């Protein structure tokens, strides 16, 4: 299970109330999480904190299910717990605006890293804590669903420092030259490979493209390098606390996982936009080798997934008989919506785009107040066991 570090005071501020460590441990258990540890440690305040500029804070180490990618940051955890505790009636509704940005994907990328998904967050305002949370979430996703960037690599950029339309290409290393993140000097791609051989963080990713004849690269309209995935972003477009419009791109060998990653990012951080939870989609044009358009996509994909589940089936899996209305109440607390077309025999459950853990009715059955139902199931089993036993005198 991944472990998420959340600063206690910020967590309580976002939840709107405080807890003792024991109370928060109990809340985690009720939801299906585990408070693994409570520590005092140095935390960054955002803005690419330098060593020695951190502050000491109480930090909760929370273990979350491996497939709950939406809980890998403070924003997602707070949203889930607020709905669970009924501080909020339901999860926020995400909305898409008009697509204004285009990225063209050259056919040569098929040979190395064929997919890209993108979005724009307009008029965003990141506090130091939110900025740090964004950086931490990217790292968590890279180590989890992205499989050490082999499946997906995330790039976030200051949209006001670059210009569309963008192109996603694959070029020989010697033809790629730019100043990478946090370095003022320009390097060719092969020079960067040699430079990062001793980098404790980046050297692990070099193997993903190093032996390829062409490296993936994203350019803006002025041929400025935004990123050379999955290794490093360009320094020119790096986000800061002053960033007001953010361009997010995820290049991938697995498009499905890239879409999940993008959905998690925009659902967590679009709350900081002036028009909260509003996301600007990006048009993706996949080109043939002759430059003609092969196919078109628009991301992110935010349509909810509908799962059909019967109350009888759900009750049989969890060992507790529940009526449709009881199940609906529990699902609502876990950010799932039961639609108006449901009946006592069939529930139509809408799963938000960032809930990639829900794929089947059996997954719906697992979404419940785990503490209450597990205790009820245990009591039922004990009663049945006792009735079947003969007392020894």
XYZ file of C-alpha atoms in Angstrom:
393
model
C 0.000 0.000 0.000
C 1.343 3.462 -0.852
C 1.950 5.767 2.085
C 0.878 9.398 1.802
C 2.438 12.065 4.017
C -0.017 14.801 5.009
C 0.743 17.773 7.241
C -1.629 17.474 10.186
C -2.463 21.164 10.623
C -3.205 21.667 6.926
C -5.303 18.503 6.871
C -7.412 19.656 9.827
C -7.795 23.136 8.343
C -9.141 21.661 5.093
C -11.426 19.241 6.940
C -12.821 22.075 9.027
C -12.215 20.456 12.404
C -9.428 18.961 14.504
C -8.953 15.416 15.746
C -6.768 13.759 18.321
C -4.360 11.230 16.867
C -6.616 8.459 18.188
C -9.721 10.013 16.637
C -8.057 10.421 13.263
C -6.790 6.847 13.449
C -10.395 5.748 14.012
C -11.597 7.875 11.072
C -8.998 6.279 8.796
C -10.104 2.814 9.923
C -13.744 3.608 9.256
C -12.920 4.735 5.738
C -10.651 1.782 5.002
C -7.289 3.519 5.431
C -4.585 3.062 8.035
C -2.752 5.728 10.001
C 0.658 4.129 9.889
C 2.648 6.690 11.872
C 2.688 10.181 13.361
C 6.043 11.939 13.070
C 7.700 15.309 13.379
C 9.678 16.037 10.221
C 10.881 18.734 7.864
C 8.381 19.684 5.190
C 8.709 21.920 2.143
C 6.482 24.943 1.841
C 6.482 24.999 -1.952
C 8.373 26.963 -4.583
C 11.146 24.354 -4.906
C 12.291 24.635 -1.304
C 16.042 24.467 -0.816
C 17.728 22.406 1.860
C 17.708 24.300 5.148
C 14.546 26.276 4.286
C 12.109 23.579 5.454
C 9.982 23.831 8.573
C 9.211 21.203 11.212
C 5.616 19.963 11.278
C 3.542 17.059 12.556
C 2.974 14.691 9.655
C 0.509 11.824 9.358
C 1.681 8.815 7.368
C -1.486 7.337 5.888
C -1.547 4.001 4.038
C -4.014 4.054 1.140
C -5.136 1.246 -1.198
C -2.806 0.776 -4.137
C -5.554 1.490 -6.684
C -6.920 4.628 -4.992
C -4.768 7.053 -6.965
C -7.131 9.902 -6.065
C -6.048 9.613 -2.415
C -2.338 10.118 -3.071
C -2.409 13.802 -2.096
C -3.870 15.988 0.635
C -6.492 17.413 -1.746
C -7.879 14.024 -2.687
C -7.780 12.703 0.867
C -9.587 15.745 2.223
C -12.260 15.568 -0.473
C -12.921 11.884 0.239
C -13.097 12.331 4.014
C -15.320 15.421 3.835
C -17.896 13.526 1.773
C -17.541 10.447 3.973
C -18.198 12.480 7.138
C -21.024 14.331 5.343
C -19.309 17.704 5.722
C -20.021 17.927 1.979
C -23.110 16.417 0.384
C -21.194 15.058 -2.601
C -17.912 15.322 -4.450
C -17.422 18.460 -6.596
C -18.602 18.279 -10.209
C -15.854 18.631 -12.788
C -16.662 20.598 -15.946
C -14.950 21.058 -19.291
C -14.677 24.377 -21.101
C -13.946 24.919 -24.800
C -10.730 23.427 -26.161
C -8.388 26.190 -27.339
C -5.070 24.371 -27.426
C -3.818 21.773 -29.928
C -0.922 19.334 -29.801
C 0.082 17.366 -32.877
C 1.648 13.947 -32.383
C 4.173 13.000 -35.054
C 4.073 9.415 -36.314
C 7.687 8.806 -35.258
C 6.612 8.742 -31.594
C 5.016 5.327 -32.253
C 8.533 3.905 -32.183
C 9.305 5.051 -28.627
C 6.380 6.525 -26.628
C 3.230 6.787 -28.728
C 0.606 8.574 -26.613
C 0.075 11.955 -25.020
C -2.859 13.385 -23.048
C -3.121 17.002 -21.936
C -5.206 19.603 -20.107
C -4.992 23.279 -19.123
C -5.902 24.739 -15.734
C -6.706 28.449 -16.170
C -6.432 31.196 -13.567
C -4.954 28.897 -10.976
C -3.537 30.142 -7.687
C -1.223 27.788 -5.813
C -0.288 28.415 -2.212
C 3.140 27.153 -1.114
C 1.456 24.126 0.474
C -0.613 23.385 -2.658
C 2.471 23.768 -4.852
C 4.355 21.263 -2.716
C 1.373 18.914 -2.814
C 1.367 19.055 -6.626
C 5.054 18.113 -6.748
C 4.535 15.312 -4.222
C 1.520 13.913 -6.103
C 3.499 13.716 -9.337
C 6.192 11.753 -7.520
C 3.638 9.398 -5.959
C 1.977 8.769 -9.310
C 5.334 8.184 -11.006
C 6.203 5.535 -8.434
C 2.749 3.938 -8.478
C 0.497 3.727 -11.528
C 3.196 5.184 -13.826
C 5.577 2.343 -12.909
C 8.678 4.485 -12.488
C 7.705 6.559 -15.554
C 7.859 3.521 -17.856
C 4.112 3.677 -18.535
C 3.410 7.385 -17.982
C 5.544 10.485 -17.417
C 4.019 13.754 -16.180
C 5.018 17.251 -17.206
C 3.566 20.462 -15.737
C 4.334 23.826 -17.330
C 3.693 27.538 -16.946
C 1.370 28.053 -19.910
C 2.135 31.780 -20.086
C 5.798 31.058 -20.887
C 5.069 28.811 -23.870
C 2.873 29.122 -26.957
C 0.724 26.618 -28.802
C 0.125 24.799 -30.971
C 2.479 22.161 -29.610
C 4.114 19.209 -31.310
C 5.093 15.889 -29.799
C 7.948 14.397 -31.793
C 10.720 11.798 -31.757
C 14.141 13.049 -32.876
C 17.768 11.852 -32.807
C 19.409 12.921 -29.498
C 21.837 15.303 -31.179
C 18.915 17.285 -32.639
C 17.400 17.968 -29.214
C 18.980 20.819 -27.287
C 17.623 22.788 -24.317
C 18.234 23.974 -20.773
C 16.772 21.316 -18.444
C 14.952 22.001 -15.203
C 17.061 23.921 -12.656
C 20.048 24.269 -15.000
C 20.800 27.515 -16.878
C 23.008 25.936 -19.543
C 21.760 24.217 -22.699
C 22.698 20.599 -23.393
C 22.026 18.162 -26.204
C 19.974 15.120 -25.267
C 22.955 12.781 -25.375
C 24.940 15.193 -23.182
C 22.080 15.123 -20.667
C 22.203 11.337 -20.597
C 25.861 11.495 -19.609
C 25.187 14.289 -17.099
C 22.396 12.416 -15.337
C 24.354 9.164 -14.964
C 25.356 10.365 -11.506
C 22.049 11.998 -10.589
C 20.574 10.025 -7.685
C 17.000 10.623 -8.856
C 17.091 10.734 -12.645
C 19.629 8.019 -13.431
C 16.978 5.338 -12.837
C 14.940 6.597 -15.821
C 17.721 6.857 -18.408
C 17.325 3.206 -19.446
C 13.800 3.903 -20.699
C 15.000 5.739 -23.835
C 18.801 5.760 -23.799
C 19.341 3.037 -26.411
C 16.593 4.320 -28.729
C 17.678 5.991 -31.980
C 15.132 8.765 -31.369
C 14.032 10.442 -28.132
C 10.546 11.820 -27.430
C 10.303 15.600 -27.096
C 7.530 18.198 -26.820
C 8.000 21.594 -28.525
C 5.899 24.735 -28.428
C 5.217 26.757 -31.574
C 8.584 28.533 -31.276
C 10.456 25.194 -31.051
C 11.198 25.684 -27.369
C 11.502 22.353 -25.569
C 8.801 21.842 -22.948
C 9.952 18.370 -21.968
C 11.994 15.357 -22.992
C 9.894 12.607 -21.432
C 10.323 10.560 -19.388
C 13.563 12.209 -18.226
C 13.274 15.960 -17.603
C 11.269 19.098 -18.334
C 12.674 22.281 -19.775
C 13.616 25.027 -17.327
C 11.947 27.725 -19.414
C 8.397 26.526 -18.727
C 8.759 25.381 -15.105
C 5.862 26.200 -12.808
C 6.341 28.514 -9.829
C 4.179 30.080 -7.157
C 3.513 32.854 -9.693
C 2.089 30.474 -12.315
C -1.466 31.444 -13.248
C -2.154 29.074 -16.136
C -0.837 25.520 -16.058
C -0.357 23.156 -18.989
C -0.301 19.477 -18.055
C 0.990 16.807 -20.428
C 1.348 13.090 -19.802
C 3.238 11.036 -22.370
C 2.763 7.295 -22.229
C 3.181 3.785 -23.524
C -0.193 2.976 -21.908
C -2.916 5.444 -22.888
C -5.485 4.148 -20.397
C -3.186 4.763 -17.458
C -2.228 8.170 -18.845
C -5.890 9.176 -18.872
C -6.265 8.021 -15.258
C -3.213 10.030 -14.213
C -4.491 13.160 -15.966
C -7.924 12.788 -14.366
C -6.397 12.480 -10.907
C -4.270 15.596 -11.424
C -7.029 17.838 -12.768
C -9.620 16.669 -10.242
C -7.262 17.405 -7.354
C -5.879 20.760 -8.485
C -8.646 22.371 -10.523
C -10.102 23.377 -7.127
C -7.466 26.139 -7.098
C -8.732 27.682 -10.348
C -10.720 30.908 -10.232
C -13.597 28.945 -11.740
C -13.191 25.998 -9.394
C -13.219 22.491 -10.919
C -13.283 23.889 -14.454
C -10.815 22.265 -16.853
C -9.826 23.326 -20.361
C -9.412 20.283 -22.618
C -6.739 19.950 -25.288
C -7.214 18.657 -28.828
C -4.783 15.836 -29.682
C -4.078 15.267 -33.388
C -2.263 12.029 -34.253
C -0.461 12.364 -37.586
C 0.541 9.866 -40.244
C 4.118 9.760 -41.539
C 3.077 12.003 -44.456
C 1.766 14.666 -42.042
C -1.934 14.044 -42.591
C -4.219 13.585 -39.598
C -4.805 9.934 -38.709
C -7.065 10.393 -35.660
C -8.212 13.061 -33.201
C -8.793 12.911 -29.467
C -9.683 15.462 -26.812
C -8.526 15.080 -23.240
C -9.218 14.733 -20.396
C -12.059 12.214 -20.581
C -14.272 13.096 -17.629
C -17.415 11.082 -18.340
C -18.533 9.028 -15.363
C -18.576 5.235 -15.713
C -21.892 3.474 -15.086
C -21.784 0.182 -13.199
C -24.888 -1.999 -12.792
C -25.095 -3.849 -9.472
C -27.940 -5.569 -7.652
C -28.463 -5.127 -3.892
C -28.712 -8.914 -3.588
C -25.305 -9.375 -5.218
C -23.679 -6.703 -3.060
C -25.199 -8.174 0.124
C -23.978 -11.650 -0.791
C -20.406 -10.424 -1.156
C -20.210 -8.444 2.087
C -22.200 -10.878 4.245
C -24.782 -8.327 5.396
C -28.327 -7.966 4.045
C -28.882 -4.374 2.953
C -31.770 -2.648 1.247
C -31.182 -0.572 -1.890
C -31.611 2.690 0.038
C -29.025 1.654 2.628
C -26.534 0.785 -0.108
C -27.186 4.097 -1.854
C -26.449 6.011 1.352
C -23.161 4.152 1.847
C -22.117 4.631 -1.788
C -22.860 8.353 -1.625
C -20.493 8.612 1.329
C -17.775 7.073 -0.870
C -18.329 9.616 -3.681
C -20.378 7.274 -5.878
C -23.794 8.350 -7.162
C -26.800 6.087 -7.583
C -28.856 7.377 -10.524
C -32.601 8.012 -10.627
C -33.148 5.025 -12.938
C -32.222 2.579 -10.189
C -34.688 0.233 -8.483
C -34.832 -2.115 -5.523
C -33.505 -4.892 -7.792
C -30.907 -2.943 -9.781
C -28.624 -0.065 -8.891
C -27.082 2.133 -11.567
C -23.933 3.497 -9.978
C -22.026 6.430 -11.500
C -18.293 6.392 -10.779
C -16.379 9.668 -11.295
C -13.546 9.682 -13.806
C -10.853 9.805 -11.102
C -12.160 6.605 -9.427
C -10.206 4.164 -11.583
C -10.555 1.508 -8.893
C -14.203 0.833 -9.815
C -14.375 -1.565 -12.762
C -17.115 -4.060 -11.848
C -20.052 -4.593 -9.512
C -17.744 -6.464 -7.141
C -15.741 -3.243 -6.752
C -18.942 -1.416 -5.852
C -19.517 -4.015 -3.133
C -16.153 -3.137 -1.601
C -17.077 0.542 -1.370
C -18.697 0.758 2.045
C -18.325 1.807 5.665
C -15.836 -0.989 6.265
C -15.842 -0.797 10.033
C -19.620 -0.956 10.539
C -20.263 -3.667 7.967
C -17.309 -5.842 8.930
C -18.476 -5.783 12.559
C -22.028 -6.654 11.477
C -20.757 -9.512 9.328
C -18.578 -10.823 12.153
C -21.481 -10.721 14.601
C -23.686 -12.589 12.104
C -21.051 -15.280 11.607
C -20.598 -15.682 15.384
C -24.351 -16.062 15.905
C -24.575 -18.716 13.216
C -21.576 -20.509 14.667
C -23.050 -20.432 18.174
C -26.397 -21.820 17.013
C -24.657 -24.717 15.339
C -22.657 -25.726 18.407
C -23.727 -28.079 21.178
C -22.789 -26.852 24.640
C -20.415 -29.159 26.512
C -21.487 -29.707 30.086
